[in-house]
PDB file of C-alpha atoms in Angstrom:
ATOM      1  CA  MET A   1      93.062-178.609 -35.154  1.00 57.00           C
ATOM      2  CA  VAL A   2      93.999-175.104 -33.974  1.00 63.00           C
ATOM      3  CA  TYR A   3      91.266-172.515 -33.545  1.00 71.00           C
ATOM      4  CA  ILE A   4      93.363-169.728 -32.067  1.00 70.00           C
ATOM      5  CA  ARG A   5      96.995-169.419 -32.989  1.00 77.00           C
ATOM      6  CA  ALA A   6      99.486-169.256 -30.123  1.00 77.00           C
ATOM      7  CA  LYS A   7     100.668-165.765 -31.079  1.00 78.00           C
ATOM      8  CA  LYS A   8      97.062-164.486 -30.815  1.00 74.00           C
ATOM      9  CA  LEU A   9      96.281-165.982 -27.375  1.00 73.00           C
ATOM     10  CA  HIS A  10      97.513-162.876 -25.558  1.00 75.00           C
ATOM     11  CA  GLY A  11      94.610-160.999 -27.135  1.00 72.00           C
ATOM     12  CA  LEU A  12      92.138-163.067 -25.088  1.00 67.00           C
ATOM     13  CA  LYS A  13      93.675-161.805 -21.846  1.00 71.00           C
ATOM     14  CA  GLU A  14      93.584-158.208 -23.067  1.00 72.00           C
ATOM     15  CA  TYR A  15      90.021-158.368 -24.418  1.00 69.00           C
ATOM     16  CA  LYS A  16      87.593-155.833 -22.953  1.00 72.00           C
ATOM     17  CA  TYR A  17      83.975-155.384 -23.979  1.00 71.00           C
ATOM     18  CA  ALA A  18      83.240-151.899 -25.292  1.00 71.00           C
ATOM     19  CA  GLY A  19      79.583-151.468 -26.172  1.00 72.00           C
ATOM     20  CA  VAL A  20      78.583-147.843 -26.702  1.00 79.00           C
ATOM     21  CA  ASP A  21      75.197-146.206 -27.140  1.00 82.00           C
ATOM     22  CA  HIS A  22      75.233-142.503 -28.000  1.00 86.00           C
ATOM     23  CA  SER A  23      71.465-142.047 -28.315  1.00 92.00           C
ATOM     24  CA  LEU A  24      69.755-139.222 -26.440  1.00 95.00           C
ATOM     25  CA  VAL A  25      67.290-141.615 -24.801  1.00 94.00           C
ATOM     26  CA  SER A  26      70.146-143.708 -23.479  1.00 91.00           C
ATOM     27  CA  ARG A  27      72.167-140.734 -22.290  1.00 93.00           C
ATOM     28  CA  TYR A  28      69.415-138.752 -20.570  1.00 94.00           C
ATOM     29  CA  ILE A  29      66.813-141.337 -19.542  1.00 95.00           C
ATOM     30  CA  LEU A  30      67.997-144.942 -19.492  1.00 93.00           C
ATOM     31  CA  LYS A  31      71.544-144.648 -18.123  1.00 93.00           C
ATOM     32  CA  PRO A  32      70.540-142.340 -15.252  1.00 95.00           C
ATOM     33  CA  PHE A  33      67.690-144.734 -14.414  1.00 96.00           C
ATOM     34  CA  TYR A  34      69.975-147.784 -14.516  1.00 95.00           C
ATOM     35  CA  ASN A  35      72.824-146.145 -12.586  1.00 94.00           C
ATOM     36  CA  ASN A  36      70.816-144.222  -9.988  1.00 94.00           C
ATOM     37  CA  VAL A  37      67.755-146.398  -9.428  1.00 95.00           C
ATOM     38  CA  ALA A  38      67.921-149.930 -10.832  1.00 96.00           C
ATOM     39  CA  ILE A  39      71.423-150.949  -9.715  1.00 95.00           C
ATOM     40  CA  LYS A  40      70.575-150.040  -6.117  1.00 95.00           C
ATOM     41  CA  CYS A  41      67.873-152.729  -6.096  1.00 95.00           C
ATOM     42  CA  PHE A  42      70.479-155.491  -6.263  1.00 96.00           C
ATOM     43  CA  PRO A  43      72.682-156.424  -3.291  1.00 96.00           C
ATOM     44  CA  MET A  44      76.440-156.641  -3.776  1.00 95.00           C
ATOM     45  CA  SER A  45      76.206-160.357  -2.955  1.00 95.00           C
ATOM     46  CA  MET A  46      74.053-161.096  -6.024  1.00 96.00           C
ATOM     47  CA  ALA A  47      75.970-162.601  -8.924  1.00 95.00           C
ATOM     48  CA  PRO A  48      75.681-160.782 -12.265  1.00 96.00           C
ATOM     49  CA  ASN A  49      74.626-163.981 -14.033  1.00 96.00           C
ATOM     50  CA  ALA A  50      71.830-164.381 -11.463  1.00 97.00           C
ATOM     51  CA  ILE A  51      70.577-160.930 -12.483  1.00 97.00           C
ATOM     52  CA  THR A  52      70.718-161.957 -16.150  1.00 97.00           C
ATOM     53  CA  LEU A  53      68.827-165.173 -15.467  1.00 97.00           C
ATOM     54  CA  SER A  54      66.275-163.398 -13.255  1.00 97.00           C
ATOM     55  CA  GLY A  55      65.556-160.912 -16.018  1.00 97.00           C
ATOM     56  CA  PHE A  56      65.176-163.716 -18.538  1.00 98.00           C
ATOM     57  CA  SER A  57      62.684-165.456 -16.240  1.00 98.00           C
ATOM     58  CA  PHE A  58      60.249-162.573 -16.834  1.00 98.00           C
ATOM     59  CA  VAL A  59      60.402-163.240 -20.573  1.00 98.00           C
ATOM     60  CA  VAL A  60      59.909-166.973 -20.026  1.00 98.00           C
ATOM     61  CA  ILE A  61      56.821-166.240 -17.915  1.00 98.00           C
ATOM     62  CA  ASN A  62      55.548-163.970 -20.700  1.00 98.00           C
ATOM     63  CA  PHE A  63      56.158-166.730 -23.228  1.00 98.00           C
ATOM     64  CA  LEU A  64      54.282-169.253 -21.085  1.00 98.00           C
ATOM     65  CA  THR A  65      51.288-166.912 -20.846  1.00 98.00           C
ATOM     66  CA  MET A  66      51.426-166.575 -24.619  1.00 97.00           C
ATOM     67  CA  LEU A  67      51.369-170.361 -24.993  1.00 97.00           C
ATOM     68  CA  TRP A  68      48.377-170.536 -22.648  1.00 97.00           C
ATOM     69  CA  TYR A  69      46.276-167.745 -24.169  1.00 97.00           C
ATOM     70  CA  ASN A  70      47.463-167.625 -27.787  1.00 95.00           C
ATOM     71  CA  PRO A  71      49.373-170.754 -28.853  1.00 95.00           C
ATOM     72  CA  SER A  72      48.626-170.219 -32.545  1.00 95.00           C
ATOM     73  CA  LEU A  73      49.779-166.550 -32.437  1.00 93.00           C
ATOM     74  CA  ASP A  74      46.556-165.385 -34.095  1.00 94.00           C
ATOM     75  CA  GLN A  75      44.035-164.865 -31.278  1.00 94.00           C
ATOM     76  CA  ASP A  76      43.276-161.990 -28.936  1.00 95.00           C
ATOM     77  CA  CYS A  77      44.426-162.228 -25.339  1.00 95.00           C
ATOM     78  CA  PRO A  78      43.022-160.568 -22.222  1.00 96.00           C
ATOM     79  CA  ARG A  79      44.332-157.019 -21.794  1.00 96.00           C
ATOM     80  CA  TRP A  80      46.264-157.867 -18.657  1.00 97.00           C
ATOM     81  CA  VAL A  81      48.356-160.339 -20.676  1.00 97.00           C
ATOM     82  CA  TYR A  82      49.585-157.578 -22.985  1.00 97.00           C
ATOM     83  CA  ALA A  83      50.326-155.373 -19.983  1.00 97.00           C
ATOM     84  CA  SER A  84      52.307-158.182 -18.351  1.00 97.00           C
ATOM     85  CA  TRP A  85      54.281-158.669 -21.566  1.00 96.00           C
ATOM     86  CA  SER A  86      55.282-155.013 -21.639  1.00 97.00           C
ATOM     87  CA  ILE A  87      56.253-155.064 -17.957  1.00 98.00           C
ATOM     88  CA  GLY A  88      58.225-158.277 -18.495  1.00 98.00           C
ATOM     89  CA  LEU A  89      60.098-156.783 -21.440  1.00 97.00           C
ATOM     90  CA  PHE A  90      60.901-153.631 -19.455  1.00 97.00           C
ATOM     91  CA  LEU A  91      62.178-155.705 -16.525  1.00 98.00           C
ATOM     92  CA  TYR A  92      64.275-157.898 -18.826  1.00 98.00           C
ATOM     93  CA  GLN A  93      65.762-154.819 -20.490  1.00 96.00           C
ATOM     94  CA  THR A  94      66.539-153.284 -17.109  1.00 97.00           C
ATOM     95  CA  PHE A  95      68.098-156.432 -15.660  1.00 98.00           C
ATOM     96  CA  ASP A  96      70.112-156.939 -18.854  1.00 95.00           C
ATOM     97  CA  ALA A  97      71.446-153.386 -18.669  1.00 94.00           C
ATOM     98  CA  VAL A  98      72.339-153.657 -14.987  1.00 96.00           C
ATOM     99  CA  ASP A  99      74.083-157.050 -14.989  1.00 94.00           C
ATOM    100  CA  GLY A 100      77.254-155.616 -16.520  1.00 91.00           C
ATOM    101  CA  THR A 101      77.353-152.806 -13.969  1.00 92.00           C
ATOM    102  CA  GLN A 102      76.906-155.375 -11.201  1.00 95.00           C
ATOM    103  CA  ALA A 103      79.754-157.449 -12.643  1.00 94.00           C
ATOM    104  CA  ARG A 104      82.082-154.440 -12.655  1.00 92.00           C
ATOM    105  CA  ARG A 105      81.179-153.235  -9.169  1.00 94.00           C
ATOM    106  CA  THR A 106      81.608-156.740  -7.678  1.00 94.00           C
ATOM    107  CA  HIS A 107      84.785-157.412  -9.734  1.00 92.00           C
ATOM    108  CA  GLN A 108      83.206-160.451 -11.397  1.00 92.00           C
ATOM    109  CA  SER A 109      83.282-159.324 -15.012  1.00 86.00           C
ATOM    110  CA  GLY A 110      84.787-161.624 -17.576  1.00 84.00           C
ATOM    111  CA  PRO A 111      84.345-163.279 -20.945  1.00 81.00           C
ATOM    112  CA  LEU A 112      82.274-166.165 -19.550  1.00 85.00           C
ATOM    113  CA  GLY A 113      79.692-163.776 -18.092  1.00 89.00           C
ATOM    114  CA  GLU A 114      79.613-161.860 -21.358  1.00 87.00           C
ATOM    115  CA  LEU A 115      79.082-165.092 -23.291  1.00 86.00           C
ATOM    116  CA  PHE A 116      76.255-166.056 -20.930  1.00 92.00           C
ATOM    117  CA  ASP A 117      74.682-162.608 -21.333  1.00 92.00           C
ATOM    118  CA  HIS A 118      74.842-162.784 -25.132  1.00 88.00           C
ATOM    119  CA  GLY A 119      73.423-166.316 -25.109  1.00 91.00           C
ATOM    120  CA  VAL A 120      70.475-165.184 -23.000  1.00 95.00           C
ATOM    121  CA  ASP A 121      70.022-162.189 -25.324  1.00 92.00           C
ATOM    122  CA  ALA A 122      69.807-164.582 -28.279  1.00 91.00           C
ATOM    123  CA  CYS A 123      67.167-166.726 -26.547  1.00 93.00           C
ATOM    124  CA  ASN A 124      65.283-163.582 -25.553  1.00 95.00           C
ATOM    125  CA  THR A 125      65.256-162.368 -29.153  1.00 92.00           C
ATOM    126  CA  VAL A 126      63.492-165.512 -30.330  1.00 93.00           C
ATOM    127  CA  LEU A 127      60.904-165.407 -27.552  1.00 96.00           C
ATOM    128  CA  GLU A 128      60.252-161.673 -27.938  1.00 95.00           C
ATOM    129  CA  VAL A 129      59.694-162.036 -31.696  1.00 94.00           C
ATOM    130  CA  LEU A 130      57.121-164.738 -30.996  1.00 95.00           C
ATOM    131  CA  LEU A 131      55.479-162.471 -28.401  1.00 96.00           C
ATOM    132  CA  PHE A 132      55.437-159.693 -31.002  1.00 95.00           C
ATOM    133  CA  ALA A 133      53.847-162.059 -33.534  1.00 95.00           C
ATOM    134  CA  ALA A 134      51.207-163.000 -30.957  1.00 95.00           C
ATOM    135  CA  THR A 135      50.535-159.337 -30.160  1.00 95.00           C
ATOM    136  CA  MET A 136      50.101-158.501 -33.843  1.00 94.00           C
ATOM    137  CA  ASN A 137      48.091-161.714 -34.492  1.00 93.00           C
ATOM    138  CA  LEU A 138      50.516-162.709 -37.251  1.00 93.00           C
ATOM    139  CA  GLY A 139      49.909-166.393 -36.659  1.00 92.00           C
ATOM    140  CA  GLN A 140      52.207-169.098 -37.907  1.00 92.00           C
ATOM    141  CA  SER A 141      52.939-167.314 -41.164  1.00 93.00           C
ATOM    142  CA  TRP A 142      55.738-166.103 -43.396  1.00 94.00           C
ATOM    143  CA  PRO A 143      55.731-162.622 -41.827  1.00 92.00           C
ATOM    144  CA  THR A 144      56.463-164.296 -38.474  1.00 92.00           C
ATOM    145  CA  VAL A 145      59.301-166.320 -39.994  1.00 93.00           C
ATOM    146  CA  LEU A 146      60.743-163.272 -41.773  1.00 95.00           C
ATOM    147  CA  THR A 147      60.536-161.161 -38.609  1.00 92.00           C
ATOM    148  CA  LEU A 148      62.301-163.888 -36.659  1.00 91.00           C
ATOM    149  CA  PHE A 149      64.973-164.285 -39.332  1.00 92.00           C
ATOM    150  CA  GLY A 150      65.521-160.527 -39.569  1.00 92.00           C
ATOM    151  CA  SER A 151      65.802-160.122 -35.799  1.00 90.00           C
ATOM    152  CA  MET A 152      68.219-163.011 -35.469  1.00 88.00           C
ATOM    153  CA  SER A 153      70.324-161.652 -38.357  1.00 90.00           C
ATOM    154  CA  ILE A 154      70.589-158.265 -36.659  1.00 88.00           C
ATOM    155  CA  LEU A 155      71.485-159.928 -33.352  1.00 82.00           C
ATOM    156  CA  PHE A 156      74.114-162.112 -35.016  1.00 83.00           C
ATOM    157  CA  HIS A 157      75.758-159.157 -36.755  1.00 82.00           C
ATOM    158  CA  ALA A 158      75.655-157.028 -33.604  1.00 77.00           C
ATOM    159  CA  MET A 159      77.349-159.751 -31.562  1.00 72.00           C
ATOM    160  CA  LEU A 160      79.819-160.455 -34.318  1.00 73.00           C
ATOM    161  CA  LEU A 161      80.928-156.825 -34.247  1.00 69.00           C
ATOM    162  CA  CYS A 162      81.233-156.583 -30.437  1.00 59.00           C
TER     163      CYS A 162
END
C-alpha cells in the first residue's frame, strides 16, 4: 500500500509552512508583542516543543479547575476561576505563537514539530470549547455539542489548507 508516490517524495523535503495573518491586530499588537517581549522570555536552550507543551499545560490546569468547580458545565464558578481561564488562554496563545519563532531561531524547525503543534492545537480546541460551555453555563446540551463540532470543523479545514 503506497501513501505517497515516489515521484512526490521530493515535495516533503521542500515543504515549508507558510501561515499568514494580515489582520491589523496581528500586525500592530500581537506580532510586536510576540517578537519584542514574549520570545525574550525563553532561553535559546529551550526546545520549541517544550514551549508548546508548557503553554498547553495552562489549558489543562484550566480544564482541571473546570472539572472541580463546574463538572456539569451549568453552574457558576468563583470569579477567580474565570480570571484564571482567561489568563491561561492568553498564555497558551502566546506560547503557541512563540514556539515557531523559537524553532526558527534555534534551527529546530521541521515537520515533526509542526505536527506536534497542530496536534496540541486540536486538543486545545476541544478543551477550550468545554471551558466556553462552562463559562456560558451551556451544560451538557446540544449547543455544547454543536459548538464543539463547529470548532473542530473549522480547525480541521484550517489545518487541511496549511
